[in-house]
One Martini backbone bead per residue (centre of mass of N, CA, C, O) as a GRO file, in nm:
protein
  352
    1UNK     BB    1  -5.733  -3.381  -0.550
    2UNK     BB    2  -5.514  -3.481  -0.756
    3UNK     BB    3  -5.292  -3.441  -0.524
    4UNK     BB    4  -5.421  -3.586  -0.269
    5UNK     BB    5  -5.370  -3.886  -0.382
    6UNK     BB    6  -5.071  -3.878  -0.441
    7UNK     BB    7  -4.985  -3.838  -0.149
    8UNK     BB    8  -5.108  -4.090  -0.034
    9UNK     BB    9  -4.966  -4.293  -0.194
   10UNK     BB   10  -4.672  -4.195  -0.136
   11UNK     BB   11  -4.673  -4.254   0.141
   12UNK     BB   12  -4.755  -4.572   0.167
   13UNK     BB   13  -4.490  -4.625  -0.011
   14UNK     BB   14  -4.312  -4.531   0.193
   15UNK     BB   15  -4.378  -4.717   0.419
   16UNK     BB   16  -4.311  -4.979   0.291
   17UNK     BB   17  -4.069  -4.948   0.190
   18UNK     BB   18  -3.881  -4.899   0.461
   19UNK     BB   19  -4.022  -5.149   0.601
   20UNK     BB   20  -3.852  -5.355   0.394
   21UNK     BB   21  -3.583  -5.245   0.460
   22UNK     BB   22  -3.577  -5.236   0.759
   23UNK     BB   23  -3.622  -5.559   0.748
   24UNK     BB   24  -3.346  -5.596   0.618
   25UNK     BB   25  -3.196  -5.474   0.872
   26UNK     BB   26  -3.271  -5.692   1.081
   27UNK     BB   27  -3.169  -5.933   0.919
   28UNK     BB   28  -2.914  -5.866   0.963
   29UNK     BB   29  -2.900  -5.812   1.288
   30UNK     BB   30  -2.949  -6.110   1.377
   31UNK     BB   31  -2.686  -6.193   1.230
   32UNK     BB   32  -2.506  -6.088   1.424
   33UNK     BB   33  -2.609  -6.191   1.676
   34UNK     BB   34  -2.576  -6.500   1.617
   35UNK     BB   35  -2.215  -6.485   1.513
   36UNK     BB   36  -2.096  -6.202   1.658
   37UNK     BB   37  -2.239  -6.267   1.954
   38UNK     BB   38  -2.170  -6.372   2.247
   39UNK     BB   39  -2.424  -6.265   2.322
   40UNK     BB   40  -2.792  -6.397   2.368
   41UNK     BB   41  -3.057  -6.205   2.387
   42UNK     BB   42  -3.393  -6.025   2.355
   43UNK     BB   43  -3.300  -5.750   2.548
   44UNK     BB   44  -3.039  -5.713   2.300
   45UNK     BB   45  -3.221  -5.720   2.051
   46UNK     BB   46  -3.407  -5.484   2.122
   47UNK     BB   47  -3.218  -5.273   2.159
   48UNK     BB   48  -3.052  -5.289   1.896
   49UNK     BB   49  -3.351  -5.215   1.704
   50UNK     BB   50  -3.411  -4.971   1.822
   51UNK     BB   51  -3.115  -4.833   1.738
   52UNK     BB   52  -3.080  -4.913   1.424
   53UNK     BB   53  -3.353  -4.780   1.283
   54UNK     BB   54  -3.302  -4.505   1.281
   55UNK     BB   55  -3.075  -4.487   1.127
   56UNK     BB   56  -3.160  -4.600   0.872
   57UNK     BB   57  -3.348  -4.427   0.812
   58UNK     BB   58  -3.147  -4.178   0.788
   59UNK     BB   59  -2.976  -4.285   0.559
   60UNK     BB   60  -3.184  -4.442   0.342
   61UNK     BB   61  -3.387  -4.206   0.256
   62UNK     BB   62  -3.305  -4.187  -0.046
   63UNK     BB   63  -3.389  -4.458  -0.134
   64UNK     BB   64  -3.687  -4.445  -0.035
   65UNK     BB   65  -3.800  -4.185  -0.189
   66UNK     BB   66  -3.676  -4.295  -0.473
   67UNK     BB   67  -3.895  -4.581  -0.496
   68UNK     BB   68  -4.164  -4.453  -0.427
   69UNK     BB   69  -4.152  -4.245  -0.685
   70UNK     BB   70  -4.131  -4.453  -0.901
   71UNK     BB   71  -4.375  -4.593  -0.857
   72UNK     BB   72  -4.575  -4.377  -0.869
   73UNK     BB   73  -4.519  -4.303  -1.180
   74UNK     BB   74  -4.570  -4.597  -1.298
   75UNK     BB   75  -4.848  -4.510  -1.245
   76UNK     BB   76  -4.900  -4.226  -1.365
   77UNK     BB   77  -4.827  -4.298  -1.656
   78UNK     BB   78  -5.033  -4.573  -1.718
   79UNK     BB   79  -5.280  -4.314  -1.657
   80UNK     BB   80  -5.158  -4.060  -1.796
   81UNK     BB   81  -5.225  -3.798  -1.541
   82UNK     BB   82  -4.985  -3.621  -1.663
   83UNK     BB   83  -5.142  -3.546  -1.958
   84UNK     BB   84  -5.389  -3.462  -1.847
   85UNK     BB   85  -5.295  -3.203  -1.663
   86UNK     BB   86  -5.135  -3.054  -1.856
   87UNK     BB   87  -5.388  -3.029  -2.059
   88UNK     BB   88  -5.482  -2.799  -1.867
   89UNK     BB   89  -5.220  -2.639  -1.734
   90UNK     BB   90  -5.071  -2.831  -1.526
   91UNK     BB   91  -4.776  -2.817  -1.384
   92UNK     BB   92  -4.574  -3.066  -1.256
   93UNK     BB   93  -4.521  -2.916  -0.959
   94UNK     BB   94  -4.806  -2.901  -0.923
   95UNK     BB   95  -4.894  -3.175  -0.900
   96UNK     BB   96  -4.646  -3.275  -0.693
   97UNK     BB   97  -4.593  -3.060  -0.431
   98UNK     BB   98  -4.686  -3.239  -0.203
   99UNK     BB   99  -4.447  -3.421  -0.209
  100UNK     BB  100  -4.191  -3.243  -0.207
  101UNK     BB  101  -4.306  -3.126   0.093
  102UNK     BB  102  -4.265  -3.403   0.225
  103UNK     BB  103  -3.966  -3.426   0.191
  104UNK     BB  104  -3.908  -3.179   0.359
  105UNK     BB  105  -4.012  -3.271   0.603
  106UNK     BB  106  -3.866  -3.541   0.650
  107UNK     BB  107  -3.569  -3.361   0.613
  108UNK     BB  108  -3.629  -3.183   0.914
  109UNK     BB  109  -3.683  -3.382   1.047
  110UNK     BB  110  -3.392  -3.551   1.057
  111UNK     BB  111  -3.225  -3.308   1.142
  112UNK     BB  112  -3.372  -3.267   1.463
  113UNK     BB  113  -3.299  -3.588   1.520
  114UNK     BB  114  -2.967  -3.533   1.475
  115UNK     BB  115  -2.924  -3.335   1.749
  116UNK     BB  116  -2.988  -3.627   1.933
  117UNK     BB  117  -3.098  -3.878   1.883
  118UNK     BB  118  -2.904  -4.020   1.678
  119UNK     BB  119  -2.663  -3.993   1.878
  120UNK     BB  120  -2.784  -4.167   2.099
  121UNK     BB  121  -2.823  -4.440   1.920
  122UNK     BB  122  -2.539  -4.470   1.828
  123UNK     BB  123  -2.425  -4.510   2.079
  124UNK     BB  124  -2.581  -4.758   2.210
  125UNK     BB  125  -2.462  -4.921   1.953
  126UNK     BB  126  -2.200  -4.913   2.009
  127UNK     BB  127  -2.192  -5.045   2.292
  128UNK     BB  128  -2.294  -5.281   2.264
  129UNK     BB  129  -2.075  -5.420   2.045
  130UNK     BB  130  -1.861  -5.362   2.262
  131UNK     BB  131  -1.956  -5.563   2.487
  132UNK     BB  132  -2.081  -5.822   2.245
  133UNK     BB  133  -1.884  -5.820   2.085
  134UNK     BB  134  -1.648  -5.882   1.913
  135UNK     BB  135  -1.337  -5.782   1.899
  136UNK     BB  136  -1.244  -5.482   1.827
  137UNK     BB  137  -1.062  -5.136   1.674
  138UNK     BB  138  -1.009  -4.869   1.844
  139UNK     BB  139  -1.083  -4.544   1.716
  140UNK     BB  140  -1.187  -4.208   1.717
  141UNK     BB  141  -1.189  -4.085   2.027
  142UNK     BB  142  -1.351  -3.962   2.296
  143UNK     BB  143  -1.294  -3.764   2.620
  144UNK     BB  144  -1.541  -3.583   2.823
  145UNK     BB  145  -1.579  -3.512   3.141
  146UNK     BB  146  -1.332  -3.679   3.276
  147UNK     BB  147  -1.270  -3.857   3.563
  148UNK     BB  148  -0.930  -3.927   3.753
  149UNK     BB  149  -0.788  -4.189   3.943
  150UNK     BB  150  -0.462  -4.211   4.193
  151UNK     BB  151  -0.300  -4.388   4.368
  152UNK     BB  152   0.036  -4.284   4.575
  153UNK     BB  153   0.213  -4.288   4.805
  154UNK     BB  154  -0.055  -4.185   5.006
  155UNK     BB  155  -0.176  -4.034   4.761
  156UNK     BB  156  -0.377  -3.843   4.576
  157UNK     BB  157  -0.501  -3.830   4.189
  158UNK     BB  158  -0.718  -3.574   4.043
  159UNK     BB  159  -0.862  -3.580   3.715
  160UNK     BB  160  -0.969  -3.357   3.465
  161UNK     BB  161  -1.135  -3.366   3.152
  162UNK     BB  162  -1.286  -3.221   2.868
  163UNK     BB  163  -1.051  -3.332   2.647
  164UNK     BB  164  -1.006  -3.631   2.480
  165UNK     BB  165  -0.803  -3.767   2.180
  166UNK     BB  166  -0.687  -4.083   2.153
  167UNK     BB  167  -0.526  -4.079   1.891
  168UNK     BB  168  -0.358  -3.816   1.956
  169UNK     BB  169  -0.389  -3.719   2.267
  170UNK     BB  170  -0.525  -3.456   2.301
  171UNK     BB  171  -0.549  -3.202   2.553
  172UNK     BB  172  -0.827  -2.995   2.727
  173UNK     BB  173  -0.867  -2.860   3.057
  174UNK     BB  174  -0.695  -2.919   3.290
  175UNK     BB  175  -0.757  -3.083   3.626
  176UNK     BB  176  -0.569  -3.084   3.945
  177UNK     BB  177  -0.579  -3.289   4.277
  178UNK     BB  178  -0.321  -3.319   4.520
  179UNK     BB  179  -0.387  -3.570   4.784
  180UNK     BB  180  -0.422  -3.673   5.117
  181UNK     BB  181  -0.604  -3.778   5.379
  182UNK     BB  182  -0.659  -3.418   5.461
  183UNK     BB  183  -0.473  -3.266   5.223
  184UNK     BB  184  -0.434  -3.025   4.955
  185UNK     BB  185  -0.129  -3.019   4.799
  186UNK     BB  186  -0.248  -2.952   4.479
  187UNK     BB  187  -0.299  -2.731   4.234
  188UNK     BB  188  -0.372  -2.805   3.818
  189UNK     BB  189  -0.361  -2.576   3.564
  190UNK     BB  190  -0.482  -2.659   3.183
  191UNK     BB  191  -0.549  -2.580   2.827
  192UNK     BB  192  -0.313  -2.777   2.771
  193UNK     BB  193  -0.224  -3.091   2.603
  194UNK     BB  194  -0.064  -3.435   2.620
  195UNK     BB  195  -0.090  -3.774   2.547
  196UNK     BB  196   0.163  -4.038   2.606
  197UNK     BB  197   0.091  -4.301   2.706
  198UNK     BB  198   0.152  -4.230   3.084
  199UNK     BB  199   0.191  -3.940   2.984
  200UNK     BB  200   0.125  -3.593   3.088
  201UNK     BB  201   0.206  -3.303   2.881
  202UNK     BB  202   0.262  -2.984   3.000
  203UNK     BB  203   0.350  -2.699   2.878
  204UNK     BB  204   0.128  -2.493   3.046
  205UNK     BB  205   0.106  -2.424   3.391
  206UNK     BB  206  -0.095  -2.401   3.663
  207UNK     BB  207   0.062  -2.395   4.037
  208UNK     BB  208  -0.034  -2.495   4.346
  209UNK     BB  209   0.085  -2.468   4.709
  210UNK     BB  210  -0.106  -2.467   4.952
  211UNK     BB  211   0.121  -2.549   5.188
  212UNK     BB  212   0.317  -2.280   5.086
  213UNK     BB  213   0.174  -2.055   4.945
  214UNK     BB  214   0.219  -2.106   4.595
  215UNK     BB  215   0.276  -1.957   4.228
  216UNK     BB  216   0.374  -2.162   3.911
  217UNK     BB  217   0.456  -2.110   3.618
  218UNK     BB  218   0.485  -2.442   3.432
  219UNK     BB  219   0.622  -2.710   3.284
  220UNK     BB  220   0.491  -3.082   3.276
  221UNK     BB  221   0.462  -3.388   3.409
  222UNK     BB  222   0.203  -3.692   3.441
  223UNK     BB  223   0.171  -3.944   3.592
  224UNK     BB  224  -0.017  -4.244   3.511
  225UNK     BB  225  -0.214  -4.374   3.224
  226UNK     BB  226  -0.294  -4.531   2.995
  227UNK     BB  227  -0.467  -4.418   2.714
  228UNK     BB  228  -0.623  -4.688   2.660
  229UNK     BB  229  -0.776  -4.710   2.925
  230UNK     BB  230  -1.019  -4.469   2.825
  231UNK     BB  231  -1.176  -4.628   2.596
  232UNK     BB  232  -1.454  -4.713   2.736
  233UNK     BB  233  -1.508  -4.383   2.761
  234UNK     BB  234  -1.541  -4.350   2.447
  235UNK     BB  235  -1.648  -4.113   2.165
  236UNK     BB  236  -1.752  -4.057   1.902
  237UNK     BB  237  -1.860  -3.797   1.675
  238UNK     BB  238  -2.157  -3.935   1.623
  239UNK     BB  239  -2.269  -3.930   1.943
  240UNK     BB  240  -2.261  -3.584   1.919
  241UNK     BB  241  -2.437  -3.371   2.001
  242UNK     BB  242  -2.476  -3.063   1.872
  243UNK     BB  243  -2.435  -2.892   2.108
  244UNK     BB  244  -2.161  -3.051   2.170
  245UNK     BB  245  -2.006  -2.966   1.898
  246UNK     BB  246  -1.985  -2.677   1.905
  247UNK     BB  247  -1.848  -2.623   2.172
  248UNK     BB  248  -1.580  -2.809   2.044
  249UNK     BB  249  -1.532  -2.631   1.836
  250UNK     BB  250  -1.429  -2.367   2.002
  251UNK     BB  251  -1.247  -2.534   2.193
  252UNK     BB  252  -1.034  -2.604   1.937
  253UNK     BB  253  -0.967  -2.309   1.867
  254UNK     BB  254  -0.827  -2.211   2.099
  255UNK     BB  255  -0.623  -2.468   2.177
  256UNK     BB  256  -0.567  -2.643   1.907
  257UNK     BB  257  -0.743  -2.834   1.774
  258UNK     BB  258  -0.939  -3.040   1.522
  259UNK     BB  259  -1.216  -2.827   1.472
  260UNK     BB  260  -1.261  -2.988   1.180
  261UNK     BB  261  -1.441  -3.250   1.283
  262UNK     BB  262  -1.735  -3.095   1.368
  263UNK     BB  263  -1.803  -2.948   1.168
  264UNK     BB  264  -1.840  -3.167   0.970
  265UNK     BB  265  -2.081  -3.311   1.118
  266UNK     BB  266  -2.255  -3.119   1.069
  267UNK     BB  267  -2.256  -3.112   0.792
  268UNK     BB  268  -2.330  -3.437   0.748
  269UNK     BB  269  -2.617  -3.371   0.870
  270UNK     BB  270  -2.700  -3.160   0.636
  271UNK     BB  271  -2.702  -3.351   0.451
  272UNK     BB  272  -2.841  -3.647   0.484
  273UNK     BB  273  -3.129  -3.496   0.547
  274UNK     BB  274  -3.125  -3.303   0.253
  275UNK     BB  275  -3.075  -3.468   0.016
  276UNK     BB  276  -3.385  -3.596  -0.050
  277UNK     BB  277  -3.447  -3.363  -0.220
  278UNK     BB  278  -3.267  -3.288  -0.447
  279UNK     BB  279  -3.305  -3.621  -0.535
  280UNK     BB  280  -3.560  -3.601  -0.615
  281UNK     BB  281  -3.625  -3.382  -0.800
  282UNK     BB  282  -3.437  -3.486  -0.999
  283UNK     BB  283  -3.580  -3.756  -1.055
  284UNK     BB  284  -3.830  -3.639  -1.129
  285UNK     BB  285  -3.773  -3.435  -1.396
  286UNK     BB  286  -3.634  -3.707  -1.556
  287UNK     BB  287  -3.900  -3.887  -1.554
  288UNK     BB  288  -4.127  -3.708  -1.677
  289UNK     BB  289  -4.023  -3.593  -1.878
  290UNK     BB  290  -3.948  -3.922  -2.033
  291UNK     BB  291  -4.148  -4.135  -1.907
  292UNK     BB  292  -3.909  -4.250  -1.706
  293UNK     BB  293  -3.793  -4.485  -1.485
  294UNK     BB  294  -3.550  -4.500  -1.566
  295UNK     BB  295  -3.425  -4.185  -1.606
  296UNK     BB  296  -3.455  -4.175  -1.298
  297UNK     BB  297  -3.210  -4.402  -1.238
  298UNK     BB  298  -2.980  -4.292  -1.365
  299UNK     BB  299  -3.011  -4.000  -1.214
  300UNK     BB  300  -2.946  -4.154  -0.934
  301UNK     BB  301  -2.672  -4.171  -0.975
  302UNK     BB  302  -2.497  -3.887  -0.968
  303UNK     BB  303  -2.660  -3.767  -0.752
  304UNK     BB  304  -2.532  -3.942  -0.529
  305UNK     BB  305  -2.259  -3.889  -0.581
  306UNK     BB  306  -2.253  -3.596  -0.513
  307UNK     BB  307  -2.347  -3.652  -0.280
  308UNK     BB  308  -2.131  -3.856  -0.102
  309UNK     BB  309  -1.884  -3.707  -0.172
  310UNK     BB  310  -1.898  -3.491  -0.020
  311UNK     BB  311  -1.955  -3.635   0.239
  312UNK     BB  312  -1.686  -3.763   0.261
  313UNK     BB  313  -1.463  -3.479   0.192
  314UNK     BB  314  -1.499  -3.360   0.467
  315UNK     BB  315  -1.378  -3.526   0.604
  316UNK     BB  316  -1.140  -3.579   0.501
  317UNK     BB  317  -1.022  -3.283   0.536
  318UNK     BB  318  -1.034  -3.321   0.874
  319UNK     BB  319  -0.814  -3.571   0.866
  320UNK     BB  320  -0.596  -3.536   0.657
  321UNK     BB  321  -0.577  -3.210   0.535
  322UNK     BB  322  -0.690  -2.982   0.720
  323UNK     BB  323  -0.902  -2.876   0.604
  324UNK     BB  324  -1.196  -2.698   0.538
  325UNK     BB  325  -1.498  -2.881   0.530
  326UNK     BB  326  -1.634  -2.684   0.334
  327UNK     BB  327  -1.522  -2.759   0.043
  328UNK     BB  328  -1.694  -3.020  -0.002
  329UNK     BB  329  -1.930  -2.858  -0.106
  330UNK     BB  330  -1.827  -2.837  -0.416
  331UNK     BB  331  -1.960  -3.083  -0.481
  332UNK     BB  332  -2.278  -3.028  -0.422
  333UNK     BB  333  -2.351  -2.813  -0.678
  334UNK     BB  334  -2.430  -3.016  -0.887
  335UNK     BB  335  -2.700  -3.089  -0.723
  336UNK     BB  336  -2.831  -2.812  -0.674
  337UNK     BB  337  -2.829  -2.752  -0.998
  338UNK     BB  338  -3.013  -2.983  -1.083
  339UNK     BB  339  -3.248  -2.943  -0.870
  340UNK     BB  340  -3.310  -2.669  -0.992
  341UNK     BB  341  -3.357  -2.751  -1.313
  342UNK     BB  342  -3.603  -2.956  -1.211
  343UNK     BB  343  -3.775  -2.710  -1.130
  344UNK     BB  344  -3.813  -2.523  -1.383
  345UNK     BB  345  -3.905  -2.785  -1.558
  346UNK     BB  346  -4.150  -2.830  -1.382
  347UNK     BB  347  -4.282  -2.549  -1.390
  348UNK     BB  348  -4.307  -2.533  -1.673
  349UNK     BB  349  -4.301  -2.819  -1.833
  350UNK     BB  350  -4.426  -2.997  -2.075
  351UNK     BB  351  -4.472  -3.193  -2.366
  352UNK     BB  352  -4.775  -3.342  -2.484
   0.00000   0.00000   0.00000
């Protein structure tokens, strides 16, 4: 019954902190709607903060779970609950496990929708303040499965690309088709090549020449337009569903593209969704230890580092120095020690 009373005061805590953090939120992007948005009408305002409310919540979810843990602590302490029920002889864990539980369900619940619904929410973020905010510098884009035209010389020629990095240009998949007014006369197919400026070197490409009906394997350029122009169709990497990662995972392998970009990003939707466990358990095992909400909030500071850190590093790995982002996990045993460790203490009990 007490195990009850508890979960449900947790709940309404948690739901109330949310409200007022997601508040915070809302006032900071009114904020920039009002001075940073050429456009302003309540139409963009209200798709902006629909789609900015769920990555808030994904993102926010260790601050809001441990501050509602830490109120509802310093009432269990206050009416000293926690020493009544010891006394009886039930562990800490035995009595908070319905919270544990809660934040299990939290944290899988966030890991599932980050899945499709949060990329999907980021993308059409970014879409936004592309379209209507002040001219940002665009980098670190990608486009997937997309066709383009171009016109020349009475000739038309249909190139569609798998996957594009504009970043560094990497491109993976081409497939062109150059024809006149009646027909078809070339189709150009390759698993890999670059853009660089308006050119575009395919390395090794299969050529079919229609008209002549022959074909040959051989290195080519084509021109086309700069790849900057191909920038409005791009998308970050933050806004590729997980299985839309896998793919592209895949396909980096194959063709030799940074595949450990697609991966890091899947490592680091499953630190973000499960991290509030780890953080929450450190948090409760040291708060309850001692007594104290203080030492619960101490310990949310290297816990939350230890998170932070790995999150950083994974990615830092697979931009930077080209490592297997799985390395970045290292930072991260630290924190599954800690939540280990305050499992057991939690399990045992402390002294009355």
């Amino acid at each position: 019954m007490l195990g009850k009373y508890t979960l449900l005061l947790y709940i309404k805590l948690f739901l109330v902190v949310n409200v007022i953090l997601l508040g915070i939120v809302s006032s900071y992007a009114f904020a920039q709607l009002l001075f940073l948005f050429k456009e302003k009408s309540a139409n963009i305002a209200i798709s902006y903060l629909l789609n900015l409310l769920p990555i808030s919540f994904f993102y926010l979810l260790p601050f809001s779970s441990v501050i509602a843990m830490m109120i509802l602590l310093k009432h269990i302490f206050s009416k000293k609950l926690d020493l009544i029920v010891q006394s009886f002889g039930v562990s800490p864990l035995k009595f908070l496990l319905n919270i544990i539980l809660f934040l299990v369900f939290v944290s899988f619940f966030n890991l599932i929708m980050s899945f499709d619904v949060y990329p999907e929410s980021n993308k059409n973020l970014y879409s936004i303040e592309k379209e209507f905010k002040k001219r940002q510098e665009i980098e670190d884009l990608i486009v997937r499965n997309a066709w383009f035209f171009k016109e020349e010389g009475g000739e038309r020629i249909y190139i569609n690309f798998q996957f594009v990095d504009i970043k560094d240009g990497n491109i993976a998949g081409v497939f062109l088709v150059r024809a006149d007014k009646s027909n078809i006369l070339e189709v150009i197919q390759s698993d890999r090549g670059s853009w660089k400026d308006d050119i575009i070197l395919l390395p090794i490409a299969k050529v079919w020449n229609i008209k002549e009906g022959n074909f040959v394997a051989k290195g080519i350029s084509i021109k086309l337009f700069d790849i900057k122009n191909a920038q409005p169709i791009g998308e970050k990497v933050e806004h590729i569903s997980l299985h839309q990662l896998v793919l592209l995972y895949s396909l980096g392998k194959r063709v030799g593209l940074n595949y450990h970009l697609y991966l890091s990003e899947v490592i680091r939707r499953f630190l973000s969704s499960l991290s509030p466990i780890a953080i929450g358990i450190t948090v409760m095992s040291y708060a309850i230890k001692r007594r104290s909400i203080l030492a619960g909030f101490l310990s949310f500071v290297p816990a939350f580092f230890f998170y932070w850190f790995s999150f950083v590093l994974t990615r830092f790995f697979s931009e930077s120095v080209s490592f297997n982002p799985l390395y970045g996990l290292f930072a991260y045993i630290p924190l599954v020690a800690l939540s280990l460790k305050g499992l057991y203490y939690l399990g045992k009990g402390f002294r009355v």
